[in-house]
Coordinates of C-alpha atoms and ligand atoms in Angstrom, one line a residue:
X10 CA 0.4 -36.2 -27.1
X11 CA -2.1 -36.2 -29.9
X12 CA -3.1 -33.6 -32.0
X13 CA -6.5 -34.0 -30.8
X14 CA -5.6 -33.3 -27.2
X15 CA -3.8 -30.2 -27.8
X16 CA -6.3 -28.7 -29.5
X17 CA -8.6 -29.4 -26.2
X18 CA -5.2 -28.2 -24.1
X19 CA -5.6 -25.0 -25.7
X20 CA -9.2 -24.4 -25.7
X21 CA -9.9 -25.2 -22.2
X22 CA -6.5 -22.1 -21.6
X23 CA -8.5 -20.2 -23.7
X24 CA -11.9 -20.5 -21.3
X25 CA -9.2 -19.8 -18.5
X26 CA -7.9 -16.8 -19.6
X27 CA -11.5 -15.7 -20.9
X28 CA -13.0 -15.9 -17.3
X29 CA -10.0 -13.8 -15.7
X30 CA -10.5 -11.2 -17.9
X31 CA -14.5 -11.0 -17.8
X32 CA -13.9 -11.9 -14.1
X33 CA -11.8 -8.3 -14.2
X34 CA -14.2 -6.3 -16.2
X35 CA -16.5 -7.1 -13.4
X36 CA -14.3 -6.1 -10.6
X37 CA -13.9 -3.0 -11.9
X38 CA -14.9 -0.2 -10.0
X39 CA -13.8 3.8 -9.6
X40 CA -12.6 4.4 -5.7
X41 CA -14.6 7.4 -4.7
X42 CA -11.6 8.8 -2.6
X43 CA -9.0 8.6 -5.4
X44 CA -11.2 8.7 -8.8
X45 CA -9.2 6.3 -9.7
X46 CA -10.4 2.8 -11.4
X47 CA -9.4 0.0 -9.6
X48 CA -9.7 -4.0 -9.9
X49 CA -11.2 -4.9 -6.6
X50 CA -13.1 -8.1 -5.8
X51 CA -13.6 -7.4 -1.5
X52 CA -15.8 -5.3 0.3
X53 CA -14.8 -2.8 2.8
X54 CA -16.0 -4.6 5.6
X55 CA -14.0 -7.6 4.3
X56 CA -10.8 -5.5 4.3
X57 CA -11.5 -4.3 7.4
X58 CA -12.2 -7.9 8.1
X59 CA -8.8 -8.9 7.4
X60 CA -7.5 -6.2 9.1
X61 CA -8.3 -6.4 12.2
X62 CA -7.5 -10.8 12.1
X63 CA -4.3 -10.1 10.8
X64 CA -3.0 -7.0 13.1
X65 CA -2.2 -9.2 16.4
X66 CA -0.1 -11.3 14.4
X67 CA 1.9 -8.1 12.5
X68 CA 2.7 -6.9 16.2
X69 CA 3.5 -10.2 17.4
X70 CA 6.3 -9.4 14.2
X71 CA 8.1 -7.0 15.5
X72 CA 8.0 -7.7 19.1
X73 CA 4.2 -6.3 20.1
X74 CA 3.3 -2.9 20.9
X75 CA 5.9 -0.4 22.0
X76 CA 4.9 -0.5 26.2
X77 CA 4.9 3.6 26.6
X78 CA 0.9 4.1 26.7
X79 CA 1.9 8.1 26.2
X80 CA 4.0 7.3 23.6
X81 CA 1.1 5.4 21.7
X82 CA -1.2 7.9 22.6
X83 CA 0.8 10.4 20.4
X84 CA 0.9 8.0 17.5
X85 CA -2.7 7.2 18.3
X86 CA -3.7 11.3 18.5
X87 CA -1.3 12.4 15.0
X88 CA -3.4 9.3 13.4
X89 CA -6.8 10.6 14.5
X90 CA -5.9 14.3 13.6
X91 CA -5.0 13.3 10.0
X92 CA -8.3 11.3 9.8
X93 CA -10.4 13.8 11.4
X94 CA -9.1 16.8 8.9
X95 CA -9.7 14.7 5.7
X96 CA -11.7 12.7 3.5
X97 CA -10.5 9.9 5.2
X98 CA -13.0 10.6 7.7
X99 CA -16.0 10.1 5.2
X100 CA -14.8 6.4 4.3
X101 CA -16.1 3.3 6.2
X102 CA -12.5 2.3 7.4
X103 CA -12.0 2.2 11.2
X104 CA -8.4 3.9 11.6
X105 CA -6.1 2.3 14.5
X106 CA -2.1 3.6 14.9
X107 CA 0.1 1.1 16.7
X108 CA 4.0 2.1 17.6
X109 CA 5.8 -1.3 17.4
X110 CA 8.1 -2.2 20.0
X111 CA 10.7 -3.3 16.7
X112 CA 13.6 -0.7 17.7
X113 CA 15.9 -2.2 14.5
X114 CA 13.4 -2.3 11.6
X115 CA 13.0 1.1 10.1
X116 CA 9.1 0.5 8.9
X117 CA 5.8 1.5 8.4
X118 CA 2.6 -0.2 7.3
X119 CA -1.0 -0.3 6.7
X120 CA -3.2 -3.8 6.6
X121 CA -6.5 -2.9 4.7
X122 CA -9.2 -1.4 6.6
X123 CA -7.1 0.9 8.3
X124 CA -5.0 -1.0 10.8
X125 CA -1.6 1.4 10.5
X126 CA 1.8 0.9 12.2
X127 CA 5.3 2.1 12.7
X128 CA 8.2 0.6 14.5
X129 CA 10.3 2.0 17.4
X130 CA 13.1 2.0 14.9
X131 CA 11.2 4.7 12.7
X132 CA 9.3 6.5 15.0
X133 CA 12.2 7.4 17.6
X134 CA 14.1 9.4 13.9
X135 CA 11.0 11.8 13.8
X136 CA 9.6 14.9 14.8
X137 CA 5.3 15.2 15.6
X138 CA 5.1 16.9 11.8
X139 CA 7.5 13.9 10.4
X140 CA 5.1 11.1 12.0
X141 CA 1.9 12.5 10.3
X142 CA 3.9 12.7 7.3
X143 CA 4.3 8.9 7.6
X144 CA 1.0 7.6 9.0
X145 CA -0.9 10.2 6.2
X146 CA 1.4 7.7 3.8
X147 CA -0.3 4.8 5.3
X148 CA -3.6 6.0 5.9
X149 CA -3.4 6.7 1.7
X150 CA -2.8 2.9 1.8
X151 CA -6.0 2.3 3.5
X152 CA -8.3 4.7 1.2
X153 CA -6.6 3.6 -1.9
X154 CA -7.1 0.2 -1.2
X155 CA -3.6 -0.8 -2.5
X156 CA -4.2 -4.3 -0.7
X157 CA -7.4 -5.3 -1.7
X158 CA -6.2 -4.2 -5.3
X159 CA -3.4 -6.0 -5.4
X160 CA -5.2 -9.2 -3.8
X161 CA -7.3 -8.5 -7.0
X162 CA -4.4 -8.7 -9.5
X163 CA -2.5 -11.3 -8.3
X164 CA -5.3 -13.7 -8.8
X165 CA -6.0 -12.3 -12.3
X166 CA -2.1 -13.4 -12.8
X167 CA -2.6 -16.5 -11.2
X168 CA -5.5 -17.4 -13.2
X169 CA -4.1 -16.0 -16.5
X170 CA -0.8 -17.8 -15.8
X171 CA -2.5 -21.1 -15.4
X172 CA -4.7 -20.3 -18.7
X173 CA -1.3 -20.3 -20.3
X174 CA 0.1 -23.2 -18.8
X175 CA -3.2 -25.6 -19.7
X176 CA -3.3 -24.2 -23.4
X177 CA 0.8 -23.6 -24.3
X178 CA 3.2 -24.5 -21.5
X179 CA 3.2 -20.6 -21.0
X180 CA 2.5 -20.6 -17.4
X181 CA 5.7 -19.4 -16.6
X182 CA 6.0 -16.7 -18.8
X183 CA 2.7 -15.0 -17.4
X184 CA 3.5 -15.4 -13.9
X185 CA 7.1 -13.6 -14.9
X186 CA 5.2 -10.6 -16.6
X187 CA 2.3 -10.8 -13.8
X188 CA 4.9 -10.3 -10.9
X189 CA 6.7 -7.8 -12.9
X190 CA 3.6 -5.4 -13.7
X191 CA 2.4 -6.3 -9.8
X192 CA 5.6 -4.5 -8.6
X193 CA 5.0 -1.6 -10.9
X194 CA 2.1 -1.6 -9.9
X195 CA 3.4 -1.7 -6.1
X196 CA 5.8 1.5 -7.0
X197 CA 2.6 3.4 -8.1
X198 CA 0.9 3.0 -5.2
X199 CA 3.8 4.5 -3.2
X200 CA 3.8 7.5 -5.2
X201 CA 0.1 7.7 -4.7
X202 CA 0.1 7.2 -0.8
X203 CA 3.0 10.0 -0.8
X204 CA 0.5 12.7 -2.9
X205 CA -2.6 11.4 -0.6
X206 CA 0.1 11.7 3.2
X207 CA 1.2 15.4 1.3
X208 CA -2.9 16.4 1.2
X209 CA -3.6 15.5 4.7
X210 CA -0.4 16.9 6.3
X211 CA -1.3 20.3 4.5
X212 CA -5.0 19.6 5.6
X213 CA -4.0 18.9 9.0
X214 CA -2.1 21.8 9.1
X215 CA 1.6 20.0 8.7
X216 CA 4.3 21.3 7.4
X217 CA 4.0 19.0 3.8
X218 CA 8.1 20.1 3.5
X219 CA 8.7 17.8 6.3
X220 CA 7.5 14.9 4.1
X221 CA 11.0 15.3 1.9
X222 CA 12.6 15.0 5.4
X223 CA 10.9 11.6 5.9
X224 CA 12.4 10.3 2.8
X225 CA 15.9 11.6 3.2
X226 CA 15.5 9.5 6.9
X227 CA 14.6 6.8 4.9
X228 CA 17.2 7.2 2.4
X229 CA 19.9 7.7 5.6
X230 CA 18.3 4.4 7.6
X231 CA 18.8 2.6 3.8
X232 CA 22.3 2.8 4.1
X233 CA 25.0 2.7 1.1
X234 CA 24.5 -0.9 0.2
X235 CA 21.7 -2.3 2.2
X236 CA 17.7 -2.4 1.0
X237 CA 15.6 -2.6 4.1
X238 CA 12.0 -3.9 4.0
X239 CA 10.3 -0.3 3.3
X240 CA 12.7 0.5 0.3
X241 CA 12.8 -2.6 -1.4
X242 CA 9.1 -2.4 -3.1
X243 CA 9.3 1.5 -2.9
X244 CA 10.6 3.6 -5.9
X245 CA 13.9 5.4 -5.7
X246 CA 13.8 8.1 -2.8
X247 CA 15.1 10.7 -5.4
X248 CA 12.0 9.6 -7.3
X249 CA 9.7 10.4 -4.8
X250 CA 11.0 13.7 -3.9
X251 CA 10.4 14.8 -6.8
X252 CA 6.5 13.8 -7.1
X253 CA 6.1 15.2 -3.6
X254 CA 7.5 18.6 -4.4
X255 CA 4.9 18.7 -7.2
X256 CA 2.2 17.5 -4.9
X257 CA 3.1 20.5 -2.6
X258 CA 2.5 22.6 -5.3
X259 CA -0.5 21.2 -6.5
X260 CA -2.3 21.4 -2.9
X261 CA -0.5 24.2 -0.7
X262 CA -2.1 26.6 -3.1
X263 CA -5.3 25.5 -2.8
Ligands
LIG13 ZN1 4.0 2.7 1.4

């Protein structure tokens, strides 16, 4: 290629990787629950949007719903409890709990709006104070808008990485350090979710010590050598502990 060329290569990267990051500086906005600055480029009615088009299909996943109407009834009633005690109540996110009928996949999750759910698998290893411990972790989800934020990212990534690859054969090199601080990233929100589920148990009036139990179940369901779905964008269990301990601390004296 000529000279010429490149230099036009490298200037039309430049303009790329200009607009993601004024594209970011734009997005950026403090979430009233957390206090935390986020890159976000959805509304909540568009997460709650997405939530509710995508929730049929995550059931459909892992075999539907669970068919016990009691048994979703408790999820359903821990779920409203933990909603109805906290801040979570103040935010425009419509909470739903789900038991899935999965009874081998040891999992939780949260779309965005507030669409939560937990498999057979999981739910069947806990007691009532255990469950809130888990849906409070999910429901942190949903208020921290880990989803939307990550949504957020990845296109900043994407649009940096192609930047790089227009102006210097780089492309690849981004995307490597964009999916590497996007998994970071993912760790932090599950130590944030775990501080937020710690608040509501306490503010539900949970025993926040049963949290730790949660993780050693988790920990247990991992086994020696295997990495199931939950664990395998979650930080070390021994890691979480820890933080959870010290929110215990920071809240139960409160
Ligand atoms: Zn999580």
């Amino acid at each position: 290629m000529r000279r010429g060329s490149w230099r036009i290569r490298i200037l039309i990267g430049l303009a790329i990787v200009a607009f993601a990051f004024v594209r970011r500086c734009s997005n950026q906005e403090e979430n009233p629950y957390t206090g935390r600055t986020q890159n976000i480029d959805m509304t909540a009615e568009q997460e709650i949007a997405i939530g509710l088009q995508s929730a049929p299909e995550m059931a459909q996943q892992h075999g539907g719903l669970y068919p016990d109407e009691r048994l979703q009834s408790l999820v359903d009633a821990v779920g409203q409890k933990l909603v109805k005690s906290s801040i979570a109540y103040e935010t425009p996110y419509e909470y739903d709990f789900h038991l899935l009928a999965d009874d081998r996949t040891v999992n939780a999750f949260a779309l965005p709006g507030g669409q939560i759910f937990i498999t057979y698998a999981l739910f069947s290893q806990l007691n009532e104070a255990q469950l809130a411990g888990v849906l409070g972790h999910e429901i942190g989800h949903v208020l921290g808008r880990h989803s939307a934020e990550r949504i957020a990212e990845s296109t900043f990534w994407q649009t940096l990485a192609t930047g790089a690859s227009v102006g210097g054969d780089m492309g690849n090199l981004v995307a490597g350090i964009g999916q590497n601080t996007l998994l970071t990233n993912g760790r932090n929100d599950e130590l944030e979710s775990d501080e937020l589920g710690v608040l509501f148990m306490i503010e539900a009036g949970y025993d926040p010590y049963q949290m730790i139990e949660v993780m050693k179940i988790l920990k247990a369901a991992a086994g020696p050598n295997r990495v199931p779905e939950f664990q395998s964008t979650h930080p070390d269990p021994e890691n979480r502990i820890e933080k959870i301990q010290e929110a215990i601390q920071k809240y139960s004296g409160r």
